[in-house]
Structure formats: structure tokens, C-alpha cells
XYZ file of C-alpha atoms in Angstrom:
661
model
C 1.690 -13.218 29.607
C -1.648 -14.465 28.705
C -2.393 -17.834 28.606
C -5.105 -18.525 25.785
C -7.446 -21.575 25.245
C -5.075 -23.868 22.712
C -6.248 -23.753 18.846
C -8.190 -26.749 18.656
C -7.321 -29.525 16.653
C -8.642 -29.809 12.681
C -9.423 -32.370 10.191
C -6.133 -31.290 8.602
C -3.994 -31.290 11.994
C -5.051 -33.846 14.679
C -3.328 -31.695 17.993
C -3.958 -28.785 19.675
C -1.582 -25.711 19.600
C -0.845 -23.601 22.821
C -1.444 -20.300 22.191
C -0.009 -17.400 24.411
C 0.151 -13.525 24.267
C 2.981 -11.170 25.630
C 2.886 -7.843 26.101
C 4.627 -4.450 28.345
C 2.789 -5.178 31.928
C -0.704 -3.837 32.029
C -1.609 -4.301 28.776
C -2.896 -8.088 28.830
C -6.350 -7.509 28.660
C -5.495 -5.669 25.274
C -4.491 -8.735 23.426
C -7.459 -10.607 23.774
C -8.917 -9.474 20.512
C -5.769 -10.708 18.772
C -5.984 -14.070 20.474
C -9.277 -14.723 20.009
C -9.025 -14.293 16.160
C -6.099 -16.113 15.742
C -7.652 -19.855 15.380
C -10.008 -18.684 12.475
C -7.246 -17.262 10.339
C -4.710 -19.954 11.233
C -7.395 -22.746 10.298
C -8.019 -20.633 6.869
C -4.460 -20.530 5.661
C -4.000 -24.305 6.982
C -6.792 -25.346 4.973
C -5.193 -23.654 1.461
C -2.129 -25.610 2.107
C -3.336 -28.613 3.285
C -0.587 -28.970 5.624
C -0.876 -28.687 9.462
C 0.508 -25.654 11.366
C 4.219 -26.723 11.471
C 5.200 -25.785 15.001
C 4.559 -26.887 18.584
C 3.124 -23.580 19.898
C 2.359 -19.882 18.846
C 3.096 -16.924 21.083
C 2.234 -13.627 19.710
C 4.515 -10.640 21.200
C 3.521 -6.775 21.356
C 6.475 -4.736 21.520
C 6.422 -1.280 22.438
C 9.042 -0.369 19.937
C 10.023 -2.231 16.925
C 12.038 -1.540 13.427
C 9.531 -3.576 11.396
C 5.458 -3.985 11.327
C 6.189 -7.664 12.546
C 8.442 -10.544 12.195
C 7.468 -14.214 11.753
C 9.924 -16.121 13.824
C 8.923 -19.819 13.961
C 6.101 -19.825 16.933
C 7.009 -16.800 18.215
C 5.696 -13.687 15.858
C 6.485 -10.298 16.981
C 4.389 -7.336 16.314
C 4.136 -3.405 16.807
C 1.662 -2.909 19.560
C -0.776 -0.638 17.276
C -1.233 -3.913 15.450
C -1.955 -6.554 18.322
C -3.699 -4.307 21.190
C -7.117 -3.200 20.950
C -10.223 -3.067 22.867
C -13.863 -3.174 21.934
C -13.800 0.314 21.108
C -11.203 0.044 18.576
C -11.451 1.417 15.141
C -12.388 -0.769 12.407
C -9.292 0.434 10.499
C -7.093 -0.784 13.343
C -8.705 -4.351 13.540
C -8.425 -4.529 9.578
C -4.874 -3.720 9.752
C -4.373 -6.352 12.834
C -6.070 -9.259 10.505
C -3.975 -8.406 7.377
C -0.881 -8.501 9.193
C -1.556 -11.231 11.499
C -2.517 -13.415 8.327
C 0.569 -12.287 6.693
C 2.656 -13.245 9.455
C 0.768 -16.918 9.983
C 1.309 -17.451 6.157
C 4.738 -17.201 6.785
C 4.915 -20.008 8.931
C 4.587 -22.397 5.857
C 5.799 -20.087 3.220
C 9.336 -18.721 4.617
C 9.547 -20.971 7.511
C 8.743 -24.313 6.674
C 10.375 -23.631 2.945
C 13.095 -21.183 3.233
C 14.293 -19.180 0.036
C 18.322 -20.212 -0.454
C 19.709 -16.621 -0.805
C 18.370 -12.960 -0.126
C 17.389 -12.610 -3.998
C 14.356 -15.010 -3.516
C 13.190 -13.359 -0.373
C 10.857 -11.884 -2.630
C 8.907 -15.144 -2.825
C 8.928 -15.129 0.863
C 6.866 -11.691 1.151
C 5.059 -11.778 -2.068
C 3.748 -15.229 -1.187
C 2.744 -14.290 2.462
C 1.101 -11.109 1.161
C -0.751 -12.806 -1.548
C -1.871 -15.757 0.781
C -2.392 -13.647 3.949
C -5.108 -11.557 1.762
C -6.495 -14.660 0.771
C -6.401 -15.852 4.363
C -8.504 -13.314 5.816
C -10.907 -13.393 2.875
C -11.558 -17.038 3.690
C -12.052 -16.129 7.440
C -14.174 -13.084 6.659
C -15.650 -13.155 3.231
C -18.007 -9.937 4.003
C -15.010 -8.427 5.078
C -14.049 -6.434 1.596
C -10.623 -8.392 1.650
C -10.856 -9.598 -1.647
C -9.161 -6.438 -3.206
C -6.680 -5.809 -0.903
C -3.848 -7.720 -3.193
C -4.823 -5.525 -5.888
C -5.036 -2.134 -4.120
C -1.168 -3.108 -3.091
C -0.070 -3.976 -6.636
C -1.453 -0.703 -7.674
C 0.722 0.879 -5.212
C 3.595 -1.104 -6.449
C 3.288 0.095 -9.990
C 4.092 3.633 -8.832
C 7.207 2.498 -8.076
C 7.563 0.321 -10.943
C 6.999 3.253 -13.096
C 10.554 4.661 -12.092
C 13.349 4.107 -14.156
C 15.248 3.309 -11.118
C 12.984 0.518 -10.016
C 14.651 -2.572 -9.577
C 13.567 -6.385 -10.621
C 11.577 -8.603 -8.045
C 14.323 -10.767 -8.071
C 17.389 -8.770 -7.634
C 20.705 -10.497 -6.937
C 22.074 -8.949 -3.542
C 25.816 -7.936 -4.313
C 26.539 -5.776 -0.899
C 25.101 -6.761 2.167
C 24.552 -2.870 2.818
C 21.799 -3.132 0.517
C 19.797 -5.545 1.758
C 17.184 -3.857 3.010
C 16.320 -3.020 -0.667
C 15.099 -6.415 -1.006
C 12.192 -5.614 1.498
C 10.163 -2.810 -0.660
C 7.097 -2.593 -2.229
C 8.735 -4.379 -5.358
C 9.108 -7.336 -3.286
C 6.031 -7.549 -1.181
C 3.543 -5.692 -3.772
C 4.527 -6.234 -7.188
C 5.511 -9.869 -5.982
C 1.848 -10.245 -4.933
C 0.341 -9.121 -7.826
C 2.047 -11.107 -9.807
C 1.127 -14.122 -7.912
C -2.487 -13.100 -8.297
C -2.099 -12.600 -12.083
C -0.590 -16.026 -12.528
C -3.619 -17.800 -10.154
C -6.198 -15.657 -12.147
C -4.846 -17.041 -15.441
C -4.327 -20.745 -14.454
C -7.527 -21.112 -12.366
C -7.635 -21.253 -8.294
C -7.600 -24.999 -8.278
C -4.592 -25.583 -10.446
C -2.536 -22.945 -8.834
C -3.465 -24.128 -5.480
C -2.336 -27.800 -6.779
C 1.432 -26.149 -7.701
C 1.458 -24.690 -4.466
C 1.049 -28.065 -2.403
C 3.016 -29.632 -4.273
C 5.702 -27.262 -3.871
C 5.438 -27.110 -0.142
C 5.185 -30.893 0.099
C 8.404 -31.084 -2.560
C 10.653 -28.546 0.041
C 9.197 -28.963 3.368
C 11.746 -28.305 5.877
C 14.123 -27.493 3.316
C 15.048 -24.402 0.977
C 14.405 -23.579 -2.619
C 14.852 -21.349 -5.281
C 12.399 -19.013 -7.159
C 12.946 -21.226 -10.176
C 11.978 -24.228 -7.852
C 8.546 -22.747 -7.122
C 7.975 -21.804 -11.064
C 8.291 -25.433 -11.885
C 6.402 -26.722 -9.072
C 3.681 -24.198 -10.167
C 3.831 -25.604 -14.092
C 4.000 -29.133 -12.687
C 0.848 -28.855 -10.293
C -1.009 -26.747 -12.735
C -0.281 -28.941 -16.468
C 0.931 -25.542 -17.778
C 4.757 -25.543 -18.810
C 4.300 -22.266 -20.357
C 3.843 -20.685 -16.943
C 7.639 -20.876 -15.998
C 9.051 -18.649 -18.617
C 5.988 -15.945 -18.550
C 6.394 -15.840 -14.565
C 10.164 -15.251 -14.710
C 9.221 -12.187 -17.398
C 7.869 -10.624 -14.574
C 10.200 -11.251 -11.761
C 13.442 -10.992 -13.542
C 13.122 -7.814 -15.292
C 12.067 -4.303 -13.882
C 9.290 -2.038 -14.719
C 5.809 -2.299 -15.549
C 3.803 -3.099 -18.864
C 1.101 -1.103 -20.500
C -1.329 -3.008 -22.818
C -2.768 -1.091 -25.407
C -6.252 -2.594 -26.677
C -8.193 -1.933 -29.424
C -11.655 -3.734 -30.433
C -13.175 -4.182 -33.690
C -15.917 -6.110 -34.886
C -16.865 -7.809 -38.171
C -19.543 -9.979 -39.181
C -20.246 -10.899 -35.333
C -16.689 -12.002 -34.986
C -15.143 -9.303 -32.171
C -10.957 -9.176 -32.371
C -8.981 -7.343 -29.869
C -5.620 -6.006 -31.218
C -2.974 -5.795 -28.118
C 0.242 -4.253 -28.180
C 2.584 -3.878 -25.098
C 5.525 -1.409 -23.881
C 6.790 -0.457 -20.739
C 4.725 2.417 -19.130
C 6.481 5.592 -18.592
C 5.093 9.081 -17.106
C 6.193 12.483 -18.225
C 9.528 13.057 -17.430
C 10.610 9.608 -17.369
C 14.071 8.354 -18.421
C 12.813 4.984 -18.907
C 13.967 3.236 -22.119
C 11.716 1.169 -24.156
C 12.301 -2.086 -25.905
C 11.388 -4.782 -23.063
C 8.424 -7.272 -23.621
C 6.884 -9.712 -20.822
C 4.872 -12.873 -21.691
C 1.514 -11.377 -20.280
C -1.687 -13.383 -19.170
C -4.142 -10.865 -20.543
C -7.718 -11.781 -19.504
C -10.432 -9.448 -20.542
C -13.989 -9.104 -19.894
C -16.304 -8.722 -22.799
C -19.697 -7.264 -22.151
C -22.804 -7.897 -24.449
C -25.997 -5.414 -24.937
C -28.210 -8.426 -22.602
C -26.083 -7.873 -19.954
C -24.093 -10.834 -20.001
C -20.168 -10.716 -19.652
C -17.505 -13.241 -20.731
C -13.882 -13.958 -19.468
C -11.190 -14.727 -22.434
C -7.602 -15.355 -21.634
C -4.432 -15.375 -23.849
C -0.755 -15.369 -23.032
C 0.771 -12.529 -24.681
C 4.164 -13.533 -25.487
C 5.300 -11.142 -28.228
C 4.976 -7.390 -28.655
C 1.597 -7.391 -30.329
C -0.812 -10.058 -30.466
C -4.761 -10.639 -31.568
C -7.469 -11.791 -28.934
C -10.666 -13.278 -31.119
C -13.650 -13.903 -30.454
C -16.443 -15.832 -32.379
C -19.742 -14.858 -30.826
C -22.638 -13.976 -33.295
C -23.318 -11.005 -31.259
C -20.244 -8.382 -31.201
C -19.386 -7.208 -27.297
C -20.641 -3.657 -26.302
C -17.543 -3.143 -24.482
C -13.770 -4.684 -23.462
C -12.461 -4.656 -19.917
C -8.824 -5.685 -20.938
C -7.769 -6.646 -17.286
C -10.872 -8.713 -16.120
C -11.221 -8.796 -12.535
C -8.013 -6.462 -11.733
C -6.019 -9.362 -11.663
C -3.273 -8.660 -14.325
C -0.102 -6.776 -13.277
C -0.468 -4.229 -15.836
C -1.817 -1.032 -16.950
C -4.159 -0.848 -19.957
C -4.783 1.931 -22.663
C -7.988 1.947 -24.897
C -8.620 4.205 -28.091
C -11.385 6.745 -27.419
C -14.250 4.541 -28.638
C -13.220 1.724 -26.341
C -12.768 4.443 -23.271
C -16.382 5.642 -24.097
C -17.764 2.316 -24.384
C -16.260 1.056 -20.945
C -16.838 4.112 -18.652
C -20.246 4.004 -20.035
C -20.277 0.257 -18.639
C -19.133 1.037 -15.048
C -21.841 -0.810 -13.480
C -21.299 -3.905 -15.209
C -17.629 -4.061 -13.685
C -16.794 -5.492 -9.997
C -14.928 -3.526 -7.743
C -11.524 -4.730 -8.301
C -12.482 -3.629 -12.163
C -13.539 -0.298 -11.217
C -9.933 0.349 -9.217
C -8.160 -0.966 -12.405
C -9.865 1.678 -14.377
C -9.259 4.494 -11.953
C -5.436 3.414 -11.910
C -5.082 3.304 -15.671
C -6.899 6.650 -16.110
C -4.243 8.425 -13.148
C -1.458 6.695 -15.204
C -3.061 8.107 -18.493
C -3.001 11.724 -16.908
C 0.586 11.236 -15.583
C 1.618 10.287 -18.953
C 0.286 13.109 -20.783
C -2.375 11.272 -22.510
C -5.686 12.480 -20.818
C -6.417 16.233 -20.750
C -6.818 17.410 -17.216
C -10.342 18.008 -17.831
C -11.347 14.606 -18.675
C -9.063 13.757 -15.740
C -11.034 15.580 -13.203
C -14.474 14.650 -14.657
C -13.376 11.065 -14.119
C -12.522 11.927 -10.536
C -15.813 13.466 -9.914
C -17.452 10.406 -11.382
C -15.517 7.690 -9.629
C -16.162 9.735 -6.469
C -19.561 8.985 -6.470
C -18.891 5.343 -6.324
C -20.787 3.345 -3.415
C -17.801 1.351 -2.834
C -15.510 2.930 -0.317
C -12.266 2.216 -1.633
C -13.416 3.485 -5.329
C -14.590 6.783 -3.436
C -11.758 7.264 -1.449
C -9.240 6.515 -4.174
C -10.721 9.244 -6.509
C -9.808 12.069 -4.323
C -6.227 10.895 -4.031
C -5.112 13.661 -6.450
C -6.774 16.590 -4.219
C -3.559 16.991 -2.326
C -1.195 17.129 -5.192
C -3.391 19.700 -6.848
C -3.766 21.841 -3.336
C 0.421 21.627 -3.000
C 1.745 21.573 -6.544
C -0.385 23.996 -8.097
C -0.273 27.921 -7.148
C -1.963 28.902 -4.164
C -4.126 31.079 -6.167
C -5.809 27.951 -7.493
C -6.723 26.723 -4.090
C -10.289 27.983 -3.828
C -11.178 25.927 -6.883
C -9.748 22.923 -5.314
C -11.715 23.835 -2.178
C -14.502 23.675 -4.551
C -13.938 20.468 -6.402
C -13.161 18.675 -2.894
C -16.494 19.846 -1.587
C -18.425 19.025 -4.557
C -16.953 15.444 -4.231
C -17.635 14.899 -0.785
C -19.533 17.112 1.147
C -22.706 15.623 0.890
C -21.302 12.271 1.026
C -20.052 12.975 4.073
C -22.818 14.211 5.713
C -24.993 11.241 4.903
C -22.289 8.425 6.236
C -20.366 10.427 9.137
C -21.519 8.499 12.380
C -23.307 5.447 10.764
C -22.546 2.103 11.900
C -21.344 1.138 8.463
C -18.207 0.389 6.339
C -18.500 3.744 4.894
C -18.844 5.299 8.166
C -15.918 3.403 9.710
C -13.494 3.807 6.959
C -14.276 6.168 4.199
C -15.689 9.255 6.672
C -12.204 10.008 8.296
C -10.586 10.296 5.067
C -13.241 12.738 3.878
C -13.245 14.458 6.871
C -9.232 15.092 6.211
C -9.969 16.364 2.701
C -12.823 18.599 3.434
C -11.008 20.044 6.383
C -7.512 20.798 4.501
C -8.495 21.014 1.185
C -12.122 22.126 1.237
C -11.701 24.673 3.674
C -14.489 23.429 5.762
C -14.164 25.805 8.898
C -17.254 24.971 10.803
C -16.154 21.043 10.491
C -12.797 21.935 11.464
C -13.824 23.531 14.576
C -16.243 21.101 15.568
C -13.406 18.504 15.277
C -11.472 20.838 17.644
C -14.099 21.185 20.342
C -14.259 17.578 20.313
C -10.742 16.874 20.309
C -9.892 19.537 23.219
C -12.674 17.513 25.116
C -11.097 14.233 24.619
C -7.548 15.763 25.973
C -9.669 17.163 28.797
C -10.545 13.116 29.778
C -13.779 13.045 27.957
C -12.968 9.636 26.086
C -16.286 9.725 24.916
C -16.178 12.688 23.061
C -15.313 11.783 19.518
C -15.364 8.147 17.684
C -12.468 6.071 17.609
C -12.470 6.290 13.768
C -12.272 10.014 14.028
C -9.650 10.614 16.915
C -7.045 11.394 14.852
C -8.932 14.309 13.032
C -10.047 15.593 16.291
C -6.579 16.035 18.007
C -5.044 17.193 14.936
C -7.882 20.156 14.445
C -7.418 20.772 18.656
C -3.625 21.374 17.940
C -4.450 23.544 15.159
C -7.342 25.632 17.223
C -4.955 25.577 20.702
C -1.419 26.008 19.695
C 0.218 25.801 23.047
C 2.469 24.564 25.046
C -0.174 22.826 27.319
C -1.778 21.051 24.404
C 1.372 19.808 23.081
C 2.373 18.585 26.415
C -0.597 16.683 26.636
C -0.314 15.051 23.232
C 3.159 14.094 24.255
C 1.919 12.324 27.520
C -0.605 10.354 25.333
C 2.289 9.781 22.890
C 4.201 8.100 25.964
C 1.499 6.642 27.735
C -1.684 6.093 25.557
C -3.221 3.433 24.035
C -1.416 2.027 20.937
C -3.988 3.668 18.694
C -3.754 7.361 20.740
C -0.038 6.955 20.270
C -0.322 7.410 16.650
C -3.129 9.613 16.824
C -0.930 12.248 19.221
C 2.101 12.124 17.073
C 0.094 13.084 13.737
C -1.905 15.827 15.937
C 1.849 17.311 17.764
C 2.981 17.566 13.749
C 0.302 20.133 12.918
C 1.803 23.135 15.137
C 2.663 26.046 13.485
C 4.382 27.510 16.701
C 7.763 28.228 15.915
C 8.912 27.530 19.607
C 6.499 24.437 20.127
C 7.914 22.846 16.536
C 11.605 23.616 18.075
C 10.644 21.731 21.472
C 9.357 18.816 19.324
C 12.370 18.456 17.049
C 14.602 18.323 20.017
C 12.346 16.043 22.162
C 12.786 13.755 18.963
C 16.121 14.247 19.212
C 17.389 13.372 22.411
C 13.969 12.279 24.577
C 13.921 8.619 24.343
C 11.832 8.172 26.935
C 8.893 10.092 25.852
C 9.080 9.377 22.186
C 10.467 5.988 20.867
C 12.475 5.930 17.789
C 9.867 5.240 15.400
C 7.439 7.915 17.093
C 10.662 10.175 16.820
C 11.159 9.421 12.921
C 7.219 9.876 12.331
C 7.169 13.159 13.889
C 10.059 14.640 11.791
C 8.853 13.167 8.821
C 5.322 14.764 8.750
C 6.523 18.034 10.468
C 8.773 18.143 6.802
C 5.618 18.575 5.279
C 4.300 21.539 6.931
C 3.477 24.355 4.825
C 4.700 26.627 7.716
C 7.325 24.921 9.052
C 8.829 22.510 6.748
C 11.655 24.595 5.597
C 12.621 25.216 9.292
C 12.394 21.570 9.880
C 13.993 20.628 6.994
C 17.155 23.176 7.918
C 17.002 21.279 11.263
C 16.931 17.741 9.803
C 20.266 18.792 7.946
C 21.935 20.351 10.999
C 21.221 17.454 13.137
C 21.259 14.500 10.579
C 24.066 12.207 11.973
C 22.979 12.609 15.779
C 19.167 11.630 14.633
C 20.291 9.035 12.374
C 22.855 7.490 15.067
C 20.614 7.586 17.617
C 16.862 7.504 16.535
C 17.080 5.467 13.367
C 17.760 1.609 13.756
C 20.312 0.359 11.568
C 18.064 -1.411 9.022
C 16.268 1.729 8.354
C 19.080 4.104 7.742
C 19.471 3.246 4.166
C 16.255 4.644 3.502
C 16.712 7.965 4.676
C 16.593 9.952 1.673
C 13.267 9.334 1.628
C 13.126 12.305 4.058
C 13.606 14.398 1.099
C 10.989 13.462 -1.120
C 8.775 16.211 -0.519
C 10.051 18.628 -3.211
C 9.047 19.016 -6.770
C 11.683 21.058 -8.364
C 15.125 20.200 -10.239
C 17.073 22.919 -7.760
C 15.756 21.059 -4.886
C 16.327 17.783 -6.348
C 20.342 18.895 -6.595
C 20.037 19.950 -3.094
C 18.340 16.786 -1.827
C 20.994 14.652 -4.246
C 23.987 16.912 -2.804
C 23.037 16.609 0.815
C 22.693 12.751 1.147
C 25.604 11.964 -0.854
C 27.618 14.080 1.371
C 26.228 12.062 4.258
C 26.638 8.764 2.628
C 28.704 7.375 5.377
C 26.145 7.888 8.135
C 23.499 5.885 6.011
C 25.042 2.564 4.520
C 22.924 0.898 1.648
C 21.450 4.333 1.127
C 22.192 4.469 -3.184
C 18.389 2.995 -4.396
C 16.463 4.960 -1.805
C 18.317 8.399 -3.148
C 18.624 7.506 -6.770
C 14.385 6.710 -6.519
C 13.746 9.656 -4.621
C 15.612 12.162 -7.198
C 13.476 10.564 -9.726
C 10.249 11.019 -8.062
C 10.928 14.417 -7.537
C 11.937 15.129 -11.228
C 8.843 13.441 -12.163
C 6.836 15.597 -9.833
C 8.346 18.851 -11.457
C 7.954 17.359 -15.176
C 4.081 16.999 -14.334
C 3.953 20.396 -12.922
C 5.667 21.977 -15.762
C 3.550 19.945 -18.235
C -0.125 20.050 -16.612
C -0.025 22.894 -14.175
C -1.300 25.668 -16.347
C -4.145 23.163 -17.919
C -4.995 21.996 -14.945
C -5.465 25.104 -13.277
C -7.643 26.062 -15.854
C -9.679 22.884 -15.806
C -10.377 23.341 -11.962
C -11.501 27.253 -12.803
C -13.727 26.067 -15.968
C -15.952 23.689 -13.841
């Protein structure tokens, strides 16, 4: 146990708060970073609520193995070691993960602990609010840390779940206790956070904050429903329309797409809006839903000025009018990326918007990127246009835009015929080789956060053998004891390359020792490296270790190892056969009860209707072992179907577009 200086009194709180860190023996020095930065994050969140931290002390507990990332027990928060144990050499990515999760859990001390939901169907508000407030908190704490788009990136990720016809409502009634973990998915955390972000943008920060503070005052030390929260926001903001609008997003499944077409006559611009439910190729989604959507648009003008205009879209179609003397040069239908919806434009609208990307902020460019990808998945954009868009966005100066631009490279590499891999390698190299050379090893955000992703792509999809050999040499030196051989942010890539280059039992043994006794960061990197083996004998040893050796590997490490090995080109099928043969023992001994219902996700690597049927039959036959599996299986099967449909519709076109570049 590490006793830290108490959190000092503030303008809001007239008392100190005792602060302690609790770790496994010998790790106390590595929790100092987490303790030292707690005060700033907590005070930022405390200031937003305007209510003192509710509890008498705060203990931060780093657990060697834990079924969750963290748990917000009042005054005694539990974290996985990776999130809390660091030193001065820890990678920026680890420190950012700490900040995001720590702020999330601290936000829970108010929303979740001080005010608690009545029942599980409103657990979304706990987690959605902590997601949204956690990101706001760290942005207030560190405004220069690029945390302002965390909620957006999360909600864009949730949209991929919400694309499924088998998605669920945010506020989903719980009828069976076995399905309680269905409430803790990306819809709850990420979509819910995105919805809150949207309504804050629509109402304005001050009015939304007034509603939040009113809610906390009304229900402090008590329980409240989602409807209570909606009414508090309406009362605090003075906007009664917000109740029905918020309910339209949390009480029905799916994701709206807003089609926007701008016209300009006599200096008066009008944007015709129409909404429908987004559906990709192969989707079984039924149309007919509508939302009350706070559509906020950015209009851009020839003189470089922009203007934000918001309208609550209550019907399937509506018109947003502007009375300016000058016609806008472009319209961005999702100002600041705050709206939880995708958008579509006509050809003229897309041309104008893409020509003015430099007039958009980073959040807006990320939203354009998502809408372009969704148009490709829906069959509304040709592969050549999509690939050109990837290249354009990859050149962005912002690390997260440049990184996201290459997310589809792995789909091209894995799902298209192997004969297209040289063309995928050429695209990968053209997008990223020069950028990687410029930023690798630099003390910049790009150097810390983007360079590892680019290195992985250049080695895995780009076929850069020289870079791979360099990483392998540094990884082998690190395993031999030279801890300065590779920068922390590149450790995972170096260890993977070392395992691939020297795929021996000796290398595997050193990595297993690191997975058992290394730092929290080394442990994760070692597991990822072990899964790169191409040696059938080593793979068999690793699978047996994952199954029976709970001294060497924790349950979380075992499931991570097997999950990654299932994706191996060389040994994935062999691992799938082992997984099916040992399924009951593996689940009984290595998977915590709260994770058993999600096991069908291990079958999500496939992309054909034949393998879909195999996955369906296997998990259905083993239903007794994985209570609460139904939604996970349904969504896994649908994801396989959508992959197969996209491949059938777009593979030949994409292969040709790659070759024609």
C-alpha cells in the first residue's frame, strides 16, 4: 500500500481527501504516476458538477488479473495493472489509456454512485455519462492532449455495431439475468456517449451543464431513471423538445443517415434533408424508423468564414434555410462531428466538401472519413473513389485521421485474393512509407502514437522486409536484456518481429517469462508476440499453456492469446479446431462468468456463409456452457454475413482498382 499526499481542498470542497495506491508486492513505485495525476483529473470533474467529491477517501487498486478494465466502487476503484502501473519510460499510449479510464471511473463517483439507476435497463446512462464526462474531464485537465475527439472516435466505433440489424436499443429492457452483460457493450458506452455529445452540441454547453447539475441536485444519494434524466436536461436547459428527441435515440435501435442536398437561389441557400436507417450491403435491416435528430450544419463561404446552424429534424424530411446574401461554397452536414448520425451528399455536395477539407476541424474530418467508409460498405461509392479518399486522408497532419485512413488495408489484405497482395503492399507503402520515415523516433504525438501503427502496416501489409529485420534485431536484443534496444512505444512491434524471425522454443520461453513477470506493458506485448508463431509445435505448447497453466498465464492473457492465434494465416484453422475440441474446459477454467456469454465473438474471423453456419452450429450446440450467448452469437453471425456480402459485391472491383492505381 502506498500512502500519497491527500487531495487538497478546493473552492468546491472544503476538506482534503486521503489518497492511497494498492498494488501487488513490489509494484508500489509504479503506481506513483497514477496517484500524482489524480488530483488534476478529479478537480476538473468536480468543477463540472459543482458538487464536492462524495466520499471520505479514494483508494486506487491495481489488480494483476481482472475481468473488467476497471470498476468504480465508491472510494475504492479497481483497475487492471496496465492502466495504473507505469514509470517515466512508459509509452504515451499507456499514459493516455490511464487518463481515459481513470477519468471515466472518477466520473462514476457522481454519475453511478452518488446518483444510481433504478434498474439495469438504465445502466446505459451510468456508462454513457461516464464515457462522455470522462473524456470531457481529461480534456479540461489537459486541453493540449488531443482528448477532445475521444467521444467522437468512440461513437464512430459504436456506429459499426449499430449498423447491424441485430443491434439493440441503448435502453434495452432486461428480461433474463443471464443477459445482463448485453447491457455492457459499445451501444451502452459509445453510442450513449455520442448521443450525450450530440445534445450538448445542440443545446449549448452551458444549458446542458445546467441540466446535469439540476439532475445531480434532485437525485443525490438516491436513484433515478433515464426519463428523470431527460426531464432534468429539459428543465435545466429550458428546452422541452429535448425529451422526445433523446428518447428517439435511446429507445429504438439503429443508426440514422441524413441525406443532404444544398441549393442556392437569389442568395438564399436551402438544404433539403431526408433521413432513413443506415444499412450496408447484405443487411437485413428494415426501413421505416425515424428519429428526432438535432442536425447541426457548418456552412462555408468564399471569404473563408463559416457559420453553424442547427435544426431539430422531427420528420422524415425537412429543409434548413439560410437567408445570407452570399451562397455558401460548401455544407458540412455534421458540424464538429457532434451528431450521432451518418450523412450522405449528392456528387456536387461531396465534391465541394472534399475540396474544402482544410476548412474543417479534426472532428469533422473524422466524420467525413466515417461517412465515406459507410458509403463504400453500402455500395454507394466505387472502390477507386474510396481508395483515392483513403490516400487523401492518409496525408492529413492529424495522427488519428492518418491512422484511420488505413483501417481498411487489413480487410483488403485478408479478404481479397492473395494475388492482390502486391497491390495492397504498394498502396500501403505509398500511403505511409515516407510519413513513417519522417516521424519515427521523433518526440512528437505522431512519433509516439502514429508511428507504431504505420510500422505495423508497413511490415504486415507493406512487405517491408528491411524494417521487419530491424525490428527483429532490436526485439531479440531486448529479450537478451538490453532494455534500451527499442523505444517503449515500439516494443510490441519489435517483440512480434523477434518471434517471427527466431520462432524457437527458447524465444517462446523468454516471452512467456515476460508475460508472467514483466511490467504491465511488457506483459501485453509478450502475449501479442507469442501469437505470431508459425511453428506448429510451439503453437501446440502455447495452446496447452493457455488451457491449463494458470501460474504462467492469467485468464485474461490466455483468452487474448487464443483470440489472436485464431487470426493467424498459417495456424488459425488449427487453433480453431483446438478451440472447438477444448471449448468446455477452456470456458470453465479460463473465462470468468461475466465473459462467457461473449464467447461466440471468437468465431468472428470468418467471411463466408459456409463458415457462418459452422459457427452457428458449434455455439448453439454448446449453449449450456455460455449462458447469455444469444445476442453475441446473432451479431457474430451477421458480421460474417455482411463481410461475405461486401466481398461478393466489391472484391473484383476493388482488386481492379488496386491494380489500376
